[in-house]
Amino acid sequence: EAAVTQSPRNKVAVTGGKVTLSCNQTNNHNNMYWYRQDTGHGLRLIHYSYGAGSTEKGDIPDGYKASRPSQENFSLILELATPSQTSVYFCASGDARGRGNQAPLFGEGTRLSVL
Amino acid sequence: GQQVQQSPASLVLQEGENAELQCNFSSTATQLQWFYQSPGGSLVSLLSNPSGTKHTGRLTSTTVTKERRSSLHISSSQTTDSGTYLCAIDPYNQGKLIFGQGTKLSIKP
């Protein structure tokens, strides 16, 4: 069954600390995405990837890095976490661009609190 | 930049009533998706409808591309329909979705 799995599901971090959010997909999708969801802003794209070894900046990349070591895994890294990065983070995977109207599949989300 | 506006922001209905949700977007959308998000949950795709009318179960989506608007009609609403409905477009068919802020739907028994 197609799946996108995020870990951890909940995380409390301290300001200035390093946080890594992990995402694994078993869908054999080329594309993977990281979004954050905040009240009043909907979901916003942070970073995305078109395949292993590639990462691209989304609409709000500042303060975040991404890593795509393999087809299945895509990580979001906060090197120096700040309270403004408190949010719910969603990972998604999808087909390569130009391939029809299939929606991406989303993970369950990671709730991050930076204190 | 690209924008997606959804209305109303929230909607409260009695079970059995019909719901009408609106989505307006500022550019041509090669792809338009409607998602459902349960309270505190993940997103689930409901319909992909970049143009025309599509039906699935009690859901009907109508997208008028040249007017840059889409609607989602839920007939005979049920309490389990409660949650947030999100509209998203992909202007360049690159798989990068731009989301609206959602409509929070509450169905009372």
Tab-separated table of C-alpha atoms in Angstrom:
chain	number	residue	atom	x	y	z
A	1	GLU	CA	0.000	0.000	0.000
A	2	ALA	CA	1.270	3.442	-0.940
A	3	ALA	CA	2.507	5.333	2.079
A	4	VAL	CA	4.407	8.356	3.292
A	5	THR	CA	5.788	8.003	6.808
A	6	GLN	CA	7.118	10.888	8.858
A	7	SER	CA	9.193	10.787	12.014
A	8	PRO	CA	9.038	11.968	14.655
A	9	ARG	CA	5.328	12.730	14.900
A	10	ASN	CA	5.904	15.216	17.692
A	11	LYS	CA	9.048	17.100	18.625
A	12	VAL	CA	9.947	19.704	21.210
A	13	ALA	CA	13.207	21.512	20.499
A	14	VAL	CA	15.165	24.306	22.131
A	15	THR	CA	15.999	27.548	20.397
A	16	GLY	CA	19.343	27.244	18.633
A	17	GLY	CA	19.254	23.480	18.534
A	18	LYS	CA	19.392	21.285	15.444
A	19	VAL	CA	16.259	19.472	14.334
A	20	THR	CA	15.939	16.829	11.642
A	21	LEU	CA	12.563	15.742	10.338
A	22	SER	CA	12.525	12.526	8.342
A	23	CYS	CA	10.236	11.274	5.626
A	24	ASN	CA	10.079	7.884	3.921
A	25	GLN	CA	7.900	6.917	0.968
A	26	THR	CA	7.184	3.491	-0.471
A	27	ASN	CA	5.401	4.788	-3.580
A	28	ASN	CA	8.399	4.845	-5.944
A	29	HIS	CA	7.629	8.502	-6.626
A	30	ASN	CA	10.333	10.729	-8.038
A	31	ASN	CA	9.100	13.911	-6.375
A	32	MET	CA	9.036	14.676	-2.666
A	33	TYR	CA	7.986	17.844	-0.863
A	34	TRP	CA	8.131	19.503	2.543
A	35	TYR	CA	5.330	21.892	3.541
A	36	ARG	CA	4.527	23.690	6.748
A	37	GLN	CA	1.013	24.510	7.885
A	38	ASP	CA	0.229	27.519	10.027
A	39	THR	CA	-3.064	29.112	10.981
A	40	GLY	CA	-3.825	31.895	8.550
A	41	HIS	CA	-1.294	30.710	5.950
A	42	GLY	CA	-2.463	27.319	4.812
A	43	LEU	CA	0.296	24.997	3.568
A	44	ARG	CA	3.460	26.566	2.214
A	45	LEU	CA	6.221	24.812	0.285
A	46	ILE	CA	9.654	24.812	1.954
A	47	HIS	CA	11.807	22.488	-0.163
A	48	TYR	CA	11.203	19.837	-2.775
A	49	SER	CA	13.120	17.241	-4.732
A	50	TYR	CA	12.813	15.675	-8.160
A	51	GLY	CA	14.918	12.651	-7.306
A	52	ALA	CA	17.777	11.249	-5.268
A	53	GLY	CA	20.563	13.764	-4.825
A	54	SER	CA	18.460	16.771	-5.834
A	55	THR	CA	16.910	19.454	-3.663
A	56	GLU	CA	15.215	22.672	-4.712
A	57	LYS	CA	14.056	25.722	-2.779
A	58	GLY	CA	10.359	26.242	-2.417
A	59	ASP	CA	8.520	29.401	-1.469
A	60	ILE	CA	9.817	29.746	2.116
A	61	PRO	CA	13.255	28.035	2.304
A	62	ASP	CA	15.023	30.421	4.697
A	63	GLY	CA	16.211	28.681	7.853
A	64	TYR	CA	15.753	25.200	6.381
A	65	LYS	CA	17.899	22.716	4.503
A	66	ALA	CA	16.826	19.537	2.769
A	67	SER	CA	18.515	16.265	1.932
A	68	ARG	CA	17.452	13.516	-0.498
A	69	PRO	CA	19.939	10.676	-0.083
A	70	SER	CA	17.753	8.113	-1.828
A	71	GLN	CA	14.516	7.740	-3.784
A	72	GLU	CA	12.689	6.799	-0.588
A	73	ASN	CA	13.989	9.331	1.929
A	74	PHE	CA	13.744	13.103	2.190
A	75	SER	CA	14.811	15.023	5.298
A	76	LEU	CA	14.181	18.561	6.434
A	77	ILE	CA	16.915	20.082	8.601
A	78	LEU	CA	16.685	23.062	10.897
A	79	GLU	CA	20.300	23.880	11.781
A	80	LEU	CA	19.433	26.595	14.296
A	81	ALA	CA	15.811	26.223	15.318
A	82	THR	CA	13.844	29.347	16.195
A	83	PRO	CA	10.396	29.761	17.827
A	84	SER	CA	9.045	31.050	14.486
A	85	GLN	CA	9.590	27.547	13.106
A	86	THR	CA	7.004	26.138	15.485
A	87	SER	CA	4.503	24.586	13.117
A	88	VAL	CA	3.078	21.403	11.675
A	89	TYR	CA	5.252	19.974	8.914
A	90	PHE	CA	3.962	17.732	6.147
A	91	CYS	CA	5.947	15.600	3.756
A	92	ALA	CA	4.442	14.476	0.456
A	93	SER	CA	5.466	12.377	-2.517
A	94	GLY	CA	4.184	12.564	-6.086
A	95	ASP	CA	4.684	11.555	-9.684
A	96	ALA	CA	7.224	13.295	-11.876
A	97	ARG	CA	6.142	16.589	-13.382
A	98	GLY	CA	3.993	16.547	-16.438
A	99	ARG	CA	2.492	13.203	-15.642
A	100	GLY	CA	-1.241	13.740	-15.359
A	101	ASN	CA	-3.349	15.092	-12.548
A	102	GLN	CA	-2.580	12.689	-9.750
A	103	ALA	CA	-2.439	14.369	-6.386
A	104	PRO	CA	0.601	13.887	-4.161
A	105	LEU	CA	0.298	11.620	-1.122
A	106	PHE	CA	0.819	13.236	2.254
A	107	GLY	CA	2.304	11.944	5.480
A	108	GLU	CA	0.613	12.293	8.845
A	109	GLY	CA	2.528	15.401	9.784
A	110	THR	CA	5.102	16.332	12.431
A	111	ARG	CA	4.134	18.778	15.130
A	112	LEU	CA	7.233	20.797	16.067
A	113	SER	CA	7.446	23.162	18.999
A	114	VAL	CA	10.563	25.288	19.423
A	115	LEU	CA	10.860	26.743	22.892
B	1	GLY	CA	2.668	35.924	-6.628
B	2	GLN	CA	0.247	33.107	-7.205
B	3	GLN	CA	-2.694	33.127	-4.855
B	4	VAL	CA	-5.542	30.839	-3.980
B	5	GLN	CA	-8.501	32.236	-2.078
B	6	GLN	CA	-11.133	30.036	-0.475
B	7	SER	CA	-14.527	30.999	0.861
B	8	PRO	CA	-16.168	30.864	3.236
B	9	ALA	CA	-13.473	30.519	5.885
B	10	SER	CA	-15.875	28.474	7.981
B	11	LEU	CA	-19.291	26.928	7.486
B	12	VAL	CA	-21.676	25.352	9.972
B	13	LEU	CA	-24.528	23.211	8.698
B	14	GLN	CA	-27.063	20.745	9.971
B	15	GLU	CA	-26.673	17.154	8.939
B	16	GLY	CA	-28.433	16.539	5.646
B	17	GLU	CA	-27.896	20.048	4.279
B	18	ASN	CA	-25.756	20.696	1.218
B	19	ALA	CA	-22.425	22.501	1.387
B	20	GLU	CA	-20.945	24.762	-1.283
B	21	LEU	CA	-17.251	25.672	-1.054
B	22	GLN	CA	-15.519	28.141	-3.344
B	23	CYS	CA	-11.966	28.484	-4.623
B	24	ASN	CA	-10.622	31.392	-6.674
B	25	PHE	CA	-7.111	31.495	-8.067
B	26	SER	CA	-5.001	34.191	-9.648
B	27	SER	CA	-3.412	32.290	-12.535
B	28	THR	CA	-4.189	29.519	-14.963
B	29	ALA	CA	-4.061	26.206	-13.162
B	30	THR	CA	-2.808	23.203	-15.085
B	31	GLN	CA	-3.832	21.146	-12.108
B	32	LEU	CA	-6.434	21.817	-9.426
B	33	GLN	CA	-6.909	19.565	-6.436
B	34	TRP	CA	-9.424	19.441	-3.612
B	35	PHE	CA	-8.170	17.903	-0.351
B	36	TYR	CA	-9.847	16.946	2.910
B	37	GLN	CA	-8.031	17.341	6.216
B	38	SER	CA	-9.531	15.786	9.329
B	39	PRO	CA	-9.061	17.708	12.588
B	40	GLY	CA	-5.411	17.310	13.528
B	41	GLY	CA	-4.904	14.938	10.628
B	42	SER	CA	-3.280	14.577	7.256
B	43	LEU	CA	-4.485	15.577	3.801
B	44	VAL	CA	-6.429	13.229	1.588
B	45	SER	CA	-7.099	13.946	-2.060
B	46	LEU	CA	-10.801	14.197	-2.923
B	47	LEU	CA	-10.875	15.288	-6.546
B	48	SER	CA	-8.570	16.466	-9.278
B	49	ASN	CA	-10.460	18.882	-11.503
B	50	PRO	CA	-8.575	21.439	-13.626
B	51	SER	CA	-11.649	22.042	-15.794
B	52	GLY	CA	-15.272	21.025	-16.178
B	53	THR	CA	-17.393	19.056	-13.760
B	54	LYS	CA	-16.444	15.907	-11.902
B	55	HIS	CA	-18.396	13.738	-9.496
B	56	THR	CA	-17.398	11.209	-6.882
B	57	GLY	CA	-19.955	9.938	-4.417
B	58	ARG	CA	-21.650	12.926	-2.776
B	59	LEU	CA	-19.006	15.323	-4.073
B	60	THR	CA	-19.268	17.442	-7.218
B	61	SER	CA	-16.556	19.823	-8.349
B	62	THR	CA	-17.041	22.405	-11.076
B	63	THR	CA	-14.073	24.368	-12.385
B	64	VAL	CA	-14.468	27.267	-14.823
B	65	THR	CA	-10.912	27.699	-16.015
B	66	LYS	CA	-11.280	31.008	-17.843
B	67	GLU	CA	-12.915	32.542	-14.767
B	68	ARG	CA	-10.264	31.017	-12.479
B	69	ARG	CA	-12.697	29.531	-10.028
B	70	SER	CA	-13.685	26.132	-8.739
B	71	SER	CA	-16.414	24.939	-6.421
B	72	LEU	CA	-16.922	21.828	-4.337
B	73	HIS	CA	-20.486	20.778	-3.613
B	74	ILE	CA	-21.165	18.246	-0.858
B	75	SER	CA	-24.676	16.878	-0.950
B	76	SER	CA	-26.584	15.481	2.033
B	77	SER	CA	-23.816	16.335	4.484
B	78	GLN	CA	-22.909	13.972	7.315
B	79	THR	CA	-21.202	14.632	10.641
B	80	THR	CA	-18.188	12.711	9.346
B	81	ASP	CA	-17.754	15.354	6.642
B	82	SER	CA	-16.580	17.786	9.321
B	83	GLY	CA	-13.040	18.980	8.794
B	84	THR	CA	-11.084	21.380	6.613
B	85	TYR	CA	-11.341	21.418	2.829
B	86	LEU	CA	-8.332	22.705	0.946
B	87	CYS	CA	-8.059	23.818	-2.643
B	88	ALA	CA	-4.644	23.735	-4.328
B	89	ILE	CA	-3.352	24.591	-7.785
B	90	ASP	CA	-0.234	23.674	-9.718
B	91	PRO	CA	0.222	26.573	-12.166
B	92	TYR	CA	3.133	25.076	-14.109
B	93	ASN	CA	2.479	21.335	-13.892
B	94	GLN	CA	5.632	20.870	-11.842
B	95	GLY	CA	3.982	19.113	-8.937
B	96	LYS	CA	4.426	22.173	-6.699
B	97	LEU	CA	1.064	22.956	-5.168
B	98	ILE	CA	-0.112	26.352	-3.966
B	99	PHE	CA	-2.773	26.004	-1.294
B	100	GLY	CA	-5.648	28.146	-0.182
B	101	GLN	CA	-6.224	28.647	3.518
B	102	GLY	CA	-9.098	26.205	3.564
B	103	THR	CA	-12.751	26.124	4.558
B	104	LYS	CA	-13.508	24.652	7.964
B	105	LEU	CA	-16.755	22.718	7.716
B	106	SER	CA	-18.728	21.700	10.789
B	107	ILE	CA	-21.753	19.446	10.415
B	108	LYS	CA	-24.077	19.365	13.418
B	109	PRO	CA	-26.177	16.256	14.149
